[in-house]
Amino acid sequence: MAAIVGLFLALVGAAGLTFLKTTEQSTVNVAMPAGSEHSKILRIPAEVGGQDGLDLTIDGQGPWNVSLIRSLDVKAWAGDAQQTVVSRAGGDLSASTEGTAAAAFAPASTDIFATTAVQRGRTVQHIDPVRDNQRYDVVITGSEGAPLPSSLTVSKDVEVAQPWGLPLLIVGLLVALGSLLAWLLMRRKGDDDRLAAGSSPRAREAVRVARGSHRAQAVSPLLAMALAGSFAVPAAVSTSPAPSAASPSASAGAQDYTPTVSGQQLERIVKAVSADAEKADKAQSASALTGRFTGAAKTLRAGTYAMRAKNSSIAPPAPIATKIVTSMVPFSDEFPRSVVAVVQDGPQDLPVALVLEQKRAQDDYVLRDTMSMLPGAKFPKPDNEPGSRAVGLDDGRGVLTPARSLQALADVLDHPEGPSKGAFESTSFQKDLIDFQKSVTKNAGGVNSTIRQAVDWNEARAFPTADGGVMVFGYLNMLYTASPKESGGSVQLSGTPYEKLVGAASVKGPVEVSYGQSVMMYVPKRGSGEKVVVTGVDQDLIGARKG
């Protein structure tokens, strides 16, 4: 009976050290080190917050930007600028300075932040810097020239064992052990009495063997229990929460595959791009595109503004939708980096792929290219698995490399019956463009007409798909040249869309008309037996001039 009571007490004690723990809040005022008044950044690394997060109390006037940034991007973003960094040793928090006070640091962009908010005065905020194995550092920077906070208090929920847990565990084990020893001693005394009663030597030997066997069987579970208890006690009485298997400290050797941008971050970026496009479209001004536009996206939009200034019948650029229906976000720990957002505001609208690029951690994401999905085309499932990276232009996982697929498209548009003809599924884009080229050549009259496609390799990007294929994004310059067949002849433009653009109804010498074509293609995986499919295009007239 005593042994049963002891085991019961031990179990109650173990419960007090494990699942009957209570949660208490540990609060620490972080002392700012000397020289921290020169710091431009106050940073709390992900491992300080851990999986359970933390509560921040910030004192001062502000305003401040309180943000989460990928731990992988901190160095590229902050550079050598002086930081005040909070660290944790056990349950103690402290702060130290890193970097150089004289280092330049004035990034105006917030695109690098997964979340960001402007705070003023005394604020209390809960932050989860580690979630789903994703690691973010908390960074606080002064806004509008404000200094860093004068005081920072960090609070964390800590699991604390019941104070009676360890005593009950020890007492219960001792009672159970004492009861078992007493029973063994009584059993041995009975065996000795029987031996002394004059039994035969063979019988005495059998009793001794049986007695040893019973002792071993009885002591083994007791030793196992005692050993288990002795190993459980140190962890149970710790007042600091033990790191979980997914916490940064527990998986320090594992690769950090925190997504390049979060969903909220990408939505914020797309809305900013759309707002800039709306302003520029309203002003019909290419100079308004400098902030969020680059490459082909800027070329096509600025070209349309210029053409519309000469011929108002040319359609204006389409507004940029903001509702993201899917995205391609390859992992990247370097710059420049690119992501793709596919947007569609209404079911009647064609989805549009936006290729976004960030050149440096301090810069805004800019729109490099747009492609409207062709009717009936489908966007494949992206490969957004942790660690999946963008694809090189010479990557061989598809039926064609990304570079070869772009060049083959240019070739088949220039030479429809050439060697690249069989590489592509037929789509309305190729058919309409080839028919246009044939009609231009057929109706040339006294004019020599040529149309040539050229790949702009600066615009080429490629991303993996979940089925082993590749999505390729690129840009083709299409140059249509018309020149008189006879020396001294003229090119007649009267009644054509190019008359107003060139400023003449008849031109002696050649005329050059430029179109920009942003294209999107799906390249199936190698060995699939499938053909490359053009899934999206944006095509705009961007220039017409005398040659």
XYZ file of C-alpha atoms in Angstrom:
547
model
C 0.000 0.000 0.000
C 2.832 2.423 0.859
C 4.450 1.756 -2.515
C 1.196 2.627 -4.300
C 0.913 5.867 -2.288
C 4.531 6.737 -3.171
C 3.965 6.147 -6.875
C 0.824 8.291 -6.761
C 2.740 11.144 -5.087
C 5.520 10.852 -7.690
C 3.014 11.045 -10.531
C 1.337 14.145 -9.040
C 4.759 15.747 -8.637
C 5.709 14.973 -12.243
C 2.413 16.540 -13.372
C 3.293 19.721 -11.483
C 6.575 19.887 -13.371
C 5.030 19.304 -16.813
C 1.442 19.792 -17.977
C 0.265 21.525 -14.770
C 2.783 24.353 -15.230
C 1.452 27.891 -14.941
C 2.212 30.738 -17.347
C 3.690 33.912 -15.904
C 4.884 37.058 -17.631
C 8.555 37.885 -17.362
C 9.237 41.586 -17.900
C 12.672 43.075 -18.483
C 13.626 46.723 -18.969
C 16.340 46.826 -21.613
C 19.069 49.226 -20.592
C 20.338 51.226 -23.538
C 24.153 51.072 -23.764
C 26.401 54.101 -23.929
C 26.530 55.511 -27.421
C 23.138 54.130 -28.379
C 21.878 57.678 -28.889
C 23.808 57.573 -32.164
C 22.101 54.391 -33.326
C 19.729 54.614 -36.247
C 18.177 51.181 -35.670
C 16.896 49.330 -32.611
C 16.757 45.626 -33.457
C 15.438 42.558 -31.643
C 16.614 39.358 -33.379
C 14.140 36.562 -34.044
C 15.724 34.221 -31.485
C 14.959 36.688 -28.668
C 11.229 36.580 -29.380
C 11.081 32.875 -30.206
C 7.934 30.968 -31.065
C 5.857 32.508 -28.265
C 6.463 36.095 -29.361
C 6.927 39.084 -27.099
C 5.224 42.255 -25.920
C 7.043 45.524 -26.532
C 6.453 48.658 -24.481
C 8.076 51.674 -26.141
C 8.444 54.991 -24.349
C 9.228 58.326 -25.982
C 7.630 60.831 -28.312
C 8.213 59.203 -31.688
C 7.112 58.716 -34.330
C 8.828 55.375 -35.021
C 8.472 52.686 -37.605
C 8.008 49.300 -35.895
C 8.569 46.614 -38.497
C 9.354 42.960 -39.126
C 12.174 42.184 -41.550
C 13.458 38.802 -42.691
C 16.467 37.899 -40.567
C 18.224 36.996 -43.824
C 17.817 40.559 -45.137
C 18.978 42.541 -42.108
C 22.622 42.842 -43.162
C 21.797 43.909 -46.709
C 19.255 46.438 -45.437
C 21.172 47.988 -42.530
C 24.679 47.789 -43.958
C 27.248 49.194 -41.520
C 24.840 51.626 -39.861
C 25.029 51.642 -36.060
C 22.388 49.489 -34.383
C 21.326 48.881 -30.824
C 20.746 45.121 -30.688
C 18.841 43.308 -27.930
C 20.184 39.861 -27.020
C 19.184 37.150 -24.555
C 21.344 34.936 -22.369
C 19.066 32.462 -20.603
C 16.237 34.586 -19.245
C 18.257 37.829 -19.151
C 17.987 40.503 -21.830
C 20.641 43.079 -22.599
C 21.534 45.490 -25.378
C 24.743 46.333 -27.198
C 25.764 48.467 -30.150
C 26.971 47.259 -33.526
C 28.108 49.040 -36.667
C 29.436 52.550 -37.242
C 27.677 55.723 -36.164
C 28.979 57.595 -39.212
C 27.595 55.060 -41.722
C 24.950 56.442 -44.049
C 21.467 55.105 -43.452
C 18.359 56.749 -44.838
C 16.219 54.172 -46.689
C 12.845 55.665 -47.476
C 11.374 52.414 -48.793
C 9.398 50.050 -46.579
C 9.043 47.296 -49.216
C 11.634 45.103 -47.481
C 9.425 44.845 -44.379
C 6.952 41.976 -43.983
C 4.848 44.294 -41.787
C 5.355 47.882 -40.721
C 3.451 50.422 -38.649
C 4.063 53.982 -37.453
C 3.823 54.372 -33.649
C 3.757 57.535 -31.521
C 4.146 58.094 -27.794
C 3.969 55.222 -25.348
C 2.880 52.089 -27.176
C 2.408 48.433 -26.269
C 2.522 45.893 -29.077
C 2.611 42.072 -29.307
C 4.920 40.721 -31.997
C 5.511 37.150 -33.216
C 8.952 37.183 -34.878
C 9.055 33.396 -35.401
C 6.115 31.599 -36.979
C 5.871 28.475 -39.101
C 9.681 28.253 -39.130
C 9.866 31.735 -40.618
C 12.232 34.146 -38.876
C 11.840 37.893 -38.676
C 13.782 40.484 -36.712
C 11.919 43.363 -35.079
C 13.390 46.700 -36.166
C 12.484 50.095 -34.802
C 13.634 53.185 -36.671
C 12.936 56.869 -36.162
C 10.399 58.403 -38.521
C 10.405 62.022 -39.657
C 13.819 62.521 -38.064
C 12.750 61.314 -34.592
C 15.396 59.604 -32.411
C 15.049 56.033 -31.207
C 12.881 55.341 -28.125
C 14.320 56.388 -24.771
C 13.093 53.206 -23.087
C 12.201 49.696 -24.170
C 10.497 47.027 -22.087
C 10.239 43.455 -23.334
C 7.729 41.053 -21.802
C 7.463 37.322 -22.508
C 5.126 34.615 -21.280
C 7.190 32.013 -19.417
C 5.989 28.593 -18.226
C 6.770 28.060 -14.530
C 6.649 24.675 -12.761
C 4.453 24.261 -9.658
C 6.587 24.792 -6.515
C 5.258 21.565 -4.959
C 6.043 19.465 -8.040
C 9.689 18.627 -7.305
C 9.196 17.865 -3.539
C 6.262 15.541 -4.264
C 8.228 13.750 -6.973
C 11.191 13.163 -4.650
C 9.069 12.153 -1.638
C 6.946 9.801 -3.741
C 10.001 8.080 -5.198
C 11.573 7.725 -1.747
C 8.384 6.241 -0.267
C 8.035 3.791 -3.158
C 11.717 2.850 -2.922
C 11.553 2.386 0.861
C 8.452 0.182 0.614
C 10.055 -1.995 -2.015
C 13.277 -2.384 -0.023
C 11.313 -3.336 3.083
C 9.417 -5.983 1.127
C 12.662 -7.392 -0.298
C 14.231 -7.597 3.164
C 11.204 -9.431 4.561
C 11.243 -11.821 1.615
C 14.943 -12.534 2.121
C 14.437 -13.192 5.834
C 11.785 -15.798 4.995
C 14.105 -17.493 2.520
C 16.910 -17.582 5.081
C 14.589 -19.197 7.654
C 13.680 -21.936 5.204
C 17.326 -22.563 4.393
C 18.196 -22.823 8.054
C 15.474 -25.468 8.569
C 17.753 -28.138 7.166
C 16.703 -28.434 3.567
C 18.964 -30.284 1.170
C 21.860 -28.470 -0.545
C 20.061 -28.698 -3.903
C 16.927 -27.078 -2.444
C 18.940 -24.330 -0.779
C 20.618 -23.533 -4.096
C 17.233 -23.353 -5.873
C 15.928 -20.897 -3.256
C 18.978 -18.675 -3.671
C 18.543 -18.555 -7.487
C 14.833 -17.810 -7.189
C 15.518 -15.109 -4.627
C 18.054 -13.378 -6.906
C 15.665 -13.535 -9.859
C 12.821 -11.941 -7.874
C 15.131 -9.181 -6.657
C 16.242 -8.381 -10.219
C 12.663 -8.301 -11.490
C 11.546 -6.023 -8.690
C 14.481 -3.634 -8.750
C 14.574 -3.136 -12.572
C 11.351 -1.121 -12.870
C 12.265 0.862 -9.775
C 15.651 1.789 -11.238
C 14.001 2.725 -14.525
C 11.569 5.005 -12.696
C 14.301 6.601 -10.628
C 16.480 7.213 -13.670
C 13.566 8.695 -15.582
C 12.805 10.996 -12.692
C 16.424 12.079 -12.332
C 16.607 13.041 -16.010
C 13.240 14.791 -15.963
C 13.900 17.016 -12.958
C 16.509 19.445 -14.374
C 14.373 20.270 -17.436
C 11.210 20.534 -15.401
C 12.506 23.020 -12.862
C 13.959 25.397 -15.461
C 12.278 28.806 -15.253
C 13.177 29.694 -18.860
C 11.109 28.063 -21.586
C 13.014 25.326 -23.360
C 13.392 26.008 -27.073
C 10.962 24.077 -29.209
C 12.107 21.934 -32.086
C 11.089 24.647 -34.542
C 12.608 27.590 -32.665
C 15.671 29.347 -34.087
C 17.974 28.163 -31.324
C 16.857 24.561 -31.662
C 17.275 24.508 -35.408
C 20.273 26.768 -35.709
C 21.894 24.400 -38.176
C 18.811 24.281 -40.435
C 18.541 26.489 -43.498
C 16.295 29.538 -43.076
C 13.804 29.531 -45.954
C 11.627 32.458 -44.865
C 9.709 33.586 -47.994
C 11.245 36.451 -49.944
C 8.037 38.448 -49.491
C 4.985 37.703 -47.364
C 1.453 37.799 -48.733
C 0.702 41.062 -46.921
C 3.970 42.526 -48.158
C 3.206 41.646 -51.789
C -0.291 43.145 -51.553
C 1.209 46.385 -50.231
C 3.728 46.503 -53.087
C 1.135 45.842 -55.813
C -1.163 48.567 -54.442
C 1.724 51.050 -54.448
C 2.583 50.178 -58.073
C -1.071 50.500 -59.080
C -1.351 53.913 -57.384
C 1.741 55.202 -59.209
C 0.381 53.922 -62.520
C -2.935 55.660 -61.906
C -1.176 58.983 -61.238
C 1.024 58.679 -64.317
C -1.908 57.629 -66.537
C -3.910 60.622 -65.374
C -1.037 62.987 -66.139
C -0.050 61.076 -69.312
C 3.506 61.758 -68.156
C 6.470 59.400 -68.479
C 8.297 61.357 -65.768
C 5.688 60.174 -63.259
C 6.773 56.560 -63.863
C 10.243 56.959 -62.343
C 9.332 55.655 -58.881
C 7.735 52.253 -59.473
C 8.403 51.455 -63.142
C 11.422 50.198 -65.028
C 12.371 48.156 -68.080
C 9.675 47.018 -70.469
C 6.791 48.182 -68.250
C 8.126 51.731 -68.340
C 8.961 51.549 -72.053
C 5.486 50.401 -73.069
C 3.608 52.856 -70.872
C 5.790 55.833 -71.766
C 5.579 54.874 -75.441
C 1.790 54.825 -75.265
C 1.754 58.287 -73.671
C 3.934 59.608 -76.495
C 1.789 57.987 -79.191
C -1.435 59.277 -77.636
C -0.022 62.812 -77.584
C 0.137 62.595 -81.397
C -2.937 60.426 -81.989
C -5.628 60.425 -79.308
C -7.409 57.476 -80.927
C -4.722 55.130 -79.585
C -6.061 53.242 -76.547
C -4.687 54.321 -73.156
C -2.778 51.891 -70.923
C -4.932 49.575 -68.854
C -5.038 50.277 -65.097
C -3.195 47.821 -62.885
C -5.452 45.569 -60.827
C -4.644 44.995 -57.163
C -6.361 41.715 -56.285
C -3.707 38.983 -56.274
C -5.022 35.584 -57.433
C -1.679 33.750 -57.381
C 2.023 34.540 -57.163
C 5.474 33.172 -57.865
C 7.797 33.961 -54.960
C 11.081 32.092 -55.329
C 13.407 32.032 -52.340
C 16.222 34.573 -52.564
C 18.887 35.742 -50.126
C 20.586 38.099 -52.565
C 19.855 41.136 -54.737
C 18.486 41.970 -57.233
C 15.488 39.683 -56.806
C 12.248 39.197 -58.715
C 8.750 37.947 -57.905
C 5.547 37.608 -59.937
C 2.034 38.598 -58.875
C -0.949 37.581 -61.027
C -3.757 40.097 -60.525
C -7.399 40.172 -61.551
C -9.990 42.576 -60.170
C -13.111 40.994 -61.679
C -14.132 37.664 -63.231
C -14.698 39.374 -66.601
C -11.159 40.756 -66.656
C -8.227 38.806 -68.013
C -5.618 38.035 -65.357
C -2.398 40.027 -65.698
C 1.054 38.867 -64.605
C 3.236 41.543 -62.974
C 6.985 40.930 -62.877
C 8.344 42.907 -59.910
C 12.002 43.511 -59.113
C 13.917 44.847 -56.120
C 17.458 45.917 -56.990
C 18.667 46.589 -53.419
C 17.258 45.978 -49.950
C 16.832 49.740 -49.496
C 14.864 50.189 -52.736
C 11.216 49.917 -53.657
C 10.039 47.015 -55.744
C 9.510 48.256 -59.306
C 7.308 46.893 -62.068
C 9.509 45.496 -64.826
C 6.958 43.801 -67.052
C 3.238 43.054 -67.488
C 1.548 40.334 -69.558
C -2.204 39.854 -70.004
C -3.259 36.209 -70.078
C -4.489 35.055 -73.465
C -8.152 33.941 -73.562
C -8.392 30.333 -72.431
C -4.804 30.219 -71.148
C -4.107 28.838 -67.690
C -1.430 29.863 -65.243
C 0.341 26.768 -63.881
C 0.731 26.086 -60.186
C 3.904 27.853 -58.990
C 6.687 26.050 -57.171
C 6.700 28.134 -53.991
C 8.114 25.367 -51.821
C 10.728 26.447 -49.219
C 14.105 26.896 -50.866
C 12.786 26.929 -54.438
C 14.756 29.545 -56.384
C 14.352 31.418 -59.659
C 15.515 29.548 -62.749
C 18.585 30.489 -64.780
C 18.161 31.224 -68.475
C 20.300 28.203 -69.339
C 18.412 25.827 -67.030
C 17.666 22.503 -68.713
C 14.669 21.197 -66.755
C 12.209 22.157 -69.525
C 11.784 20.943 -73.100
C 13.698 24.125 -74.032
C 15.913 26.306 -71.878
C 14.358 29.698 -71.034
C 16.862 31.421 -73.321
C 16.190 29.033 -76.187
C 12.415 29.358 -75.785
C 12.589 33.161 -76.133
C 14.885 33.002 -79.144
C 12.752 30.281 -80.732
C 9.647 32.457 -80.348
C 11.396 35.372 -82.064
C 12.515 32.996 -84.830
C 9.081 31.472 -85.437
C 7.499 34.951 -85.629
C 10.109 36.040 -88.157
C 10.067 32.740 -90.073
C 6.750 30.920 -89.464
C 7.851 27.917 -91.516
C 11.361 27.821 -90.061
C 12.956 25.149 -87.834
C 11.298 26.474 -84.644
C 7.774 26.004 -85.973
C 7.175 22.682 -84.214
C 8.307 23.902 -80.788
C 5.136 25.858 -79.963
C 1.453 25.183 -79.510
C -0.574 27.405 -81.813
C -2.186 30.400 -80.073
C -4.085 33.485 -81.184
C -0.982 35.605 -80.519
C 1.233 33.834 -83.047
C -1.600 33.472 -85.583
C -2.620 37.149 -85.469
C 0.961 38.421 -85.644
C 1.930 36.117 -88.500
C -1.249 37.059 -90.412
C -0.421 40.746 -89.882
C 3.077 40.252 -91.248
C 1.746 38.393 -94.304
C -0.799 41.133 -95.048
C 1.873 43.822 -94.762
C 4.116 41.977 -97.215
C 1.267 41.163 -99.616
C -0.043 44.736 -99.797
C 3.352 46.392 -99.874
C 2.939 47.698 -103.410
C 6.044 49.717 -104.280
C 7.533 49.223 -100.831
C 9.958 46.699 -99.432
C 8.692 45.588 -96.041
C 10.547 43.690 -93.335
C 9.562 42.706 -89.810
C 12.184 41.525 -87.339
C 11.903 40.372 -83.728
C 14.757 40.846 -81.269
C 14.908 39.482 -77.703
C 15.799 42.006 -74.991
C 17.820 39.788 -72.678
C 17.745 42.324 -69.837
C 14.042 41.583 -69.427
C 14.257 37.786 -69.381
C 13.156 36.050 -66.176
C 12.240 32.428 -65.419
C 10.480 30.754 -62.485
C 9.853 27.079 -61.615
C 6.414 25.488 -61.682
C 5.152 22.750 -59.370
C 5.002 20.182 -62.203
C 8.707 20.513 -63.054
C 8.261 23.015 -65.875
C 9.223 26.678 -66.163
C 7.378 29.964 -66.649
C 9.423 32.305 -68.856
C 8.870 36.058 -69.000
C 10.534 38.167 -71.661
C 10.344 41.079 -74.053
C 10.589 41.230 -77.853
C 11.335 44.386 -79.824
C 9.466 44.218 -83.119
C 10.739 46.569 -85.827
C 8.642 47.042 -88.971
C 10.586 48.774 -91.732
C 9.066 50.036 -95.001
C 11.313 51.489 -97.694
C 10.675 52.454 -101.350
C 11.617 49.835 -103.920
C 12.792 52.508 -106.330
C 15.430 55.151 -105.689
C 13.757 58.466 -104.907
C 10.450 56.754 -104.192
C 8.134 57.403 -101.256
C 6.320 55.462 -98.575
C 2.660 56.420 -98.508
C 1.197 56.759 -94.994
C -2.007 58.577 -95.802
C -4.953 57.002 -93.978
C -2.745 54.714 -91.867
C -2.336 54.887 -88.082
C 1.252 56.003 -88.677
C 0.456 59.221 -90.545
C -0.051 61.313 -87.402
C 2.819 59.637 -85.620
C 5.348 60.380 -88.369
C 3.758 63.735 -89.164
C 3.526 63.210 -92.911
C 1.255 61.485 -95.426
C 4.201 60.573 -97.629
C 7.820 59.980 -96.689
C 10.788 59.787 -99.016
C 12.994 57.018 -97.729
C 12.291 54.357 -95.131
C 9.823 54.443 -92.269
C 10.411 52.514 -89.036
C 7.593 51.457 -86.745
C 8.411 49.938 -83.336
C 6.240 47.643 -81.253
C 7.067 46.351 -77.806
C 5.880 42.859 -76.899
C 6.024 41.483 -73.371
C 5.520 37.724 -73.552
C 4.897 34.949 -71.034
C 5.404 31.269 -71.862
C 4.966 27.945 -70.165
C 7.792 25.515 -70.906
C 6.799 21.920 -69.980
C 9.302 19.700 -68.216
C 11.817 17.811 -70.262
C 10.611 14.408 -71.426
C 6.915 15.359 -71.230
C 6.504 15.373 -75.002
C 4.554 18.648 -74.762
C 5.161 21.899 -76.632
C 5.897 25.392 -75.342
C 2.756 27.520 -74.907
C 2.561 31.328 -75.083
C 0.146 32.141 -72.258
C 0.259 35.925 -72.036
C 1.186 39.010 -74.071
C 1.155 42.791 -73.818
C 1.806 44.470 -77.162
C 1.975 48.233 -77.720
C 2.948 50.600 -80.494
C 5.805 52.597 -78.986
C 7.243 54.575 -81.878
C 7.104 55.532 -85.538
C 9.668 57.663 -87.329
C 11.345 58.420 -90.598
C 14.292 56.079 -91.101
